[in-house]
Amino acid sequence: MAEQKHHFSSEPEHYILSPETEPMLERLFFNNRFLVLLILTALTAVFAYGLTKVKLDSSIEKYIPLNHEYIQNFLVHKDSMKSGVANVKISVESTQGEIFTKEYMETLSKINDEVFFVKGVDRSGMKSLWTPNVRWTEVTEEGFQGGPVIPSTYDGSENSLEQVRQNVLKSGQVGRLVSNDFRSSIIDVPLVEKDPDTGEKLNYQQFSHDLEEKIRAKYGDDNYRIYITGTPKKLGDLLDGAGKIAIFFLMAMGATAVLLFLYSRCIKGTIVPILASLIAVVWQLGALALMGYTVDLYSVLVPFLVFAIGISHAVQIISGIAIEAGKGENRLMAARKAFRGLYVPGMLALMSDAMGFLTLLFIDIGVIQELAVSASVGVAMIIITNLVLLPIIMSYIGISASGIRHAEKTEKSEPKLWKFLSHFATRKVAPFPIIIAIAMAIGGYFVSQDLKIGDLDKGAPELRADSRYNLDNDFMVSNYSTSSDLLVVMVETAKEQCNSYKVMDAVDRFMWYMENVPGVQSTTSLVTVSKLVTKAMNEGNLNWSALSRNQTILNTSIQRAPSSLLNSECSMAPVIVYLNDHKAETLETAVKAVEDFKTQYDDQVDQKYFGYSISEIDQAIADGEIDSVPVRFQLASGNAGIEAATNQVIADAQNTMLIFVYVVVFLLCFATFRSFTAVACIIIPLALTSVLSQALMTYLGIGVKVATLPVIALGVGIGVDYGIYIYSRLEVMIIAGKSLQESFLETLKSTGKAVSFTGVTLALGVATWIFSPIKFQADMGILLTFMFLWNMLGALILLPALAHFLLSPERIVKRHNKRHGDVPPAG
C-alpha cells in the first residue's frame, strides 16, 4: 500500500494530500472530466426525450388501498355494484321559481340530451326526470298503475306540467332527483371505466372539462344555475389545480436565484446550481416516464422538492469552492477539494433522503407508493447532477472574482449572529435550549394526542372551502335529502337466496340498527322496496309496511326492484347507508357499528359456512354440508367505505413508517460517524420537529391522510441534511484541535451559513404551495415549511447544546486516528 504523505498549511483544516491519498471517486471523476461530461450530456438527452412522454394520471384506483379487505370485498362484486365512486350528479336550478314550467322542462331536456352524448357516460344507467327508468307508481282500486314521470303525452301545457308534478310526488324522488323546495332537479350520471374510443382508463380531467364547456358554460345563466358534484368531477378539478403548479415552480425558482446571488455574489455561482438542479428534475421526470410511471396529484409536487434539495446541496458545493478559491487554489483544485470535503456528508444526506422516502412504500396506497419512487429517483439524480456534474462544471469555469472576494470577506468576518449562536455550545448556555426543547416536546406530545386520522372538513377537503366544487356540494347537501357520502355494506348469501325471508329479515334488522347510529341519515336496500310494494298491494295500509313471511309475497314485492339493489344471481344485496358527512369521526362510528352488528349476528347464527367463499357456499348447500342459508355482511363500498378503508391503512402505517424512517436515518448516520452520541445529536432535533409538526396539524385542524402522511417522511428525510452537514464539519474542527465552541463558530462561518441558506431555500420552495387552489397541497406546503425551518433551527441551536453534553472531543480524535491514522479528515 502506498505511503500516505501530507503536510499542513497554517490553517489546521487546510491541508494538501498527494495523489495517492485522493479519494477514488475524486480521481475517477476529475481525472476524466471531459468523458464524464460527455456521458452526463448523453444521459440528459435521453431523459429529456423521456420528459416528452410524461402523462398526468387521473385514475381513481391509485388513490385507494386496493389490497385492503374492504376494497377486496368490493372488487368481488364490482361488476354488479352501481354505487361505486365513478358517478357524477348534475343539478339544474331554476332561479325564477319551481321547476314545473315549460321553459325549465325544455332546458332540462336539452341538458339531459347533451349529457347523454358526453364521452364516458354510462348511458344505460343515467337517471333524470326525462329518462324512462325514473317512474311513478300508485295503487288504485284497479290495482297498480305507473309509468315514466314525464309521459309520452307531455306537451308543455299547464295540464301536462300538473301531471308531471303529481307523478314526481308519486315517484318517491323528492329529495333524491328533485330538491325538497322543487326549485331544482338532478341528472344522475354513472360513468364507464374505459374510454370508449381508446380503450384506456377514462380521463376524468377531460370529462370534467366537457361538463364545464358543454353544460355549465352553455346552459348556466341568470335563469338557470348548474351544480356538479361527484368523485370524477372532484378529481378533474384537482388535476386542473395541479396544472397551475408550474406557476409556483417559476416563482420558487426566481426567488431562489435572487437568494443564491445574494449568497454567492457570483453570476456563475447562481446559474450553474440552478441549471444542475433543473437537470436533476429533467432526469427524474424523464426516468419515471421511461419506466412507465405517470404524474399524479401528489407526485407533481416532487419536482419542487427535487429542485429545492438540489439547490440546498449545490450551495454547499459552491460555498466550498469559493472558500478554497479564496485560499489561492486554482479552479480545478478548488472544485476537487470542495468535492473531497463534501461528497461523504452530501451522499450520506441524500441517501438518508432517498431511504426515508422509500419507507413510504410500506403504505399500501398506489399514489403514495409512486410518490416514494418518484422522490427517491429524484434524490438519486441529485447525487449525480449536484455532487458530480456541478463541481466538474465549476472546475472549468470557476468562481468569479467578486464571488471569491465575498467568500474571503465572509470567511474572515465574525458576524454577531454566529458568535451568539456559538454560545449554545458552552456550559452556561447549553442547558437552556435543551430545557426549552424538552418543554416543547412534552407540550407538543399532549397536543398531538388529539390528532385525527382522515378528513376533518365537510365537502371535498382536498379543495378549498370556497372552491367551485365545494360550493356546488353545499348546494346539493342543503337542498336534497340524500347525502353524497355513501357507505355500502354488501350482504352476501347463496344464489337465488337474497330475497329469502331469513336474508331479508337479517337485512331489515341491520338497517334498523344502523339508522339509530349517530351520523347516519337513512338506509335503503331491497327490504325498502319490499316493504313499500307490500304496503301498496294492501291499499297503502301502513300496518302492512313490513316483511312478509310468505315467500310468494316476497318474490312479488321485489319483481321491479332496481338492479342497483341486487345482483343478477340474487346472491348479493347491498345496503346503502347515507351518512351526514365523511369526517373521520363519522366514518369510525359507522364502521364500528357495522362491525359490532356483524359480531352480534354471527354469534347467533350457524357458523358452518364461515371460511367458504360465495361460490363454495353454493356447492356446500348442494352437497348438504350447509343446511341453512348463510348471510354475511361485508364492508364496504361507496365513497365513504373507500375512505374508511384508506383511513385504516393510514392509521396502521403511520407509526410503522415513522419508525422505519428514523431507523434508516440512524443506521446511515451511525455507519458514517460510528458514534451513538453523534447520531443522537443529529436525530433528537428531528424528533422534536416531528412531535411539533403533529401538534401543529392538530392546532390547524389537519388530519393525517393520504396527502399529509408523506410529509412526515419527507420532513425527516430532508431535515436530517442540516444535522449531517453541521456535525461533519464540527467533527473536522474538533479533530483539528479546536475547543467545542471554537469548532462550532468555525462551522457556522462556513457550513452554518450554507445550512441557514439551505433552510430558507427549502422552505421557500415549498411555501409557494400554500397559495395552491388545492387545499391538501397548501397543507403540505405549511407543514413542510414548518419542518424545514424548525429542523434548520434545531441543527443550529439544539445540536450544539446536545453536543456539549454528549460529545467527547478526546473520543472523536481517538476514533478518527484509529480509523485513519494521523491523516486529518477532508474538509
PDB file of N, CA and C in Angstrom, residues 310 319 501 572 703 722 801:
ATOM      1  N   GLY A 310     -31.820  19.884  -4.503  1.00  0.00           N
ATOM      2  CA  GLY A 310     -30.648  20.090  -5.355  1.00  0.00           C
ATOM      3  C   GLY A 310     -29.959  21.406  -5.053  1.00  0.00           C
ATOM      4  N   SER A 319     -20.207  27.018  -1.892  1.00  0.00           N
ATOM      5  CA  SER A 319     -19.548  27.623  -0.737  1.00  0.00           C
ATOM      6  C   SER A 319     -18.153  27.036  -0.544  1.00  0.00           C
ATOM      7  N   TYR A 501     -86.754 -15.031   3.244  1.00  0.00           N
ATOM      8  CA  TYR A 501     -87.143 -14.300   4.452  1.00  0.00           C
ATOM      9  C   TYR A 501     -85.978 -14.186   5.434  1.00  0.00           C
ATOM     10  N   MET A 572     -76.209 -11.361  -3.760  1.00  0.00           N
ATOM     11  CA  MET A 572     -75.674 -10.206  -3.047  1.00  0.00           C
ATOM     12  C   MET A 572     -76.667  -9.054  -3.154  1.00  0.00           C
ATOM     13  N   GLY A 703     -55.985  16.659   9.393  1.00  0.00           N
ATOM     14  CA  GLY A 703     -55.929  15.252   9.765  1.00  0.00           C
ATOM     15  C   GLY A 703     -54.801  14.526   9.059  1.00  0.00           C
ATOM     16  N   TYR A 722     -29.418  18.945   7.400  1.00  0.00           N
ATOM     17  CA  TYR A 722     -28.810  20.024   8.181  1.00  0.00           C
ATOM     18  C   TYR A 722     -27.854  19.474   9.234  1.00  0.00           C
ATOM     19  N   ALA A 801     -25.956  22.378  21.619  1.00  0.00           N
ATOM     20  CA  ALA A 801     -26.229  22.219  23.048  1.00  0.00           C
ATOM     21  C   ALA A 801     -26.140  20.751  23.445  1.00  0.00           C
TER      22      ALA A 801
END
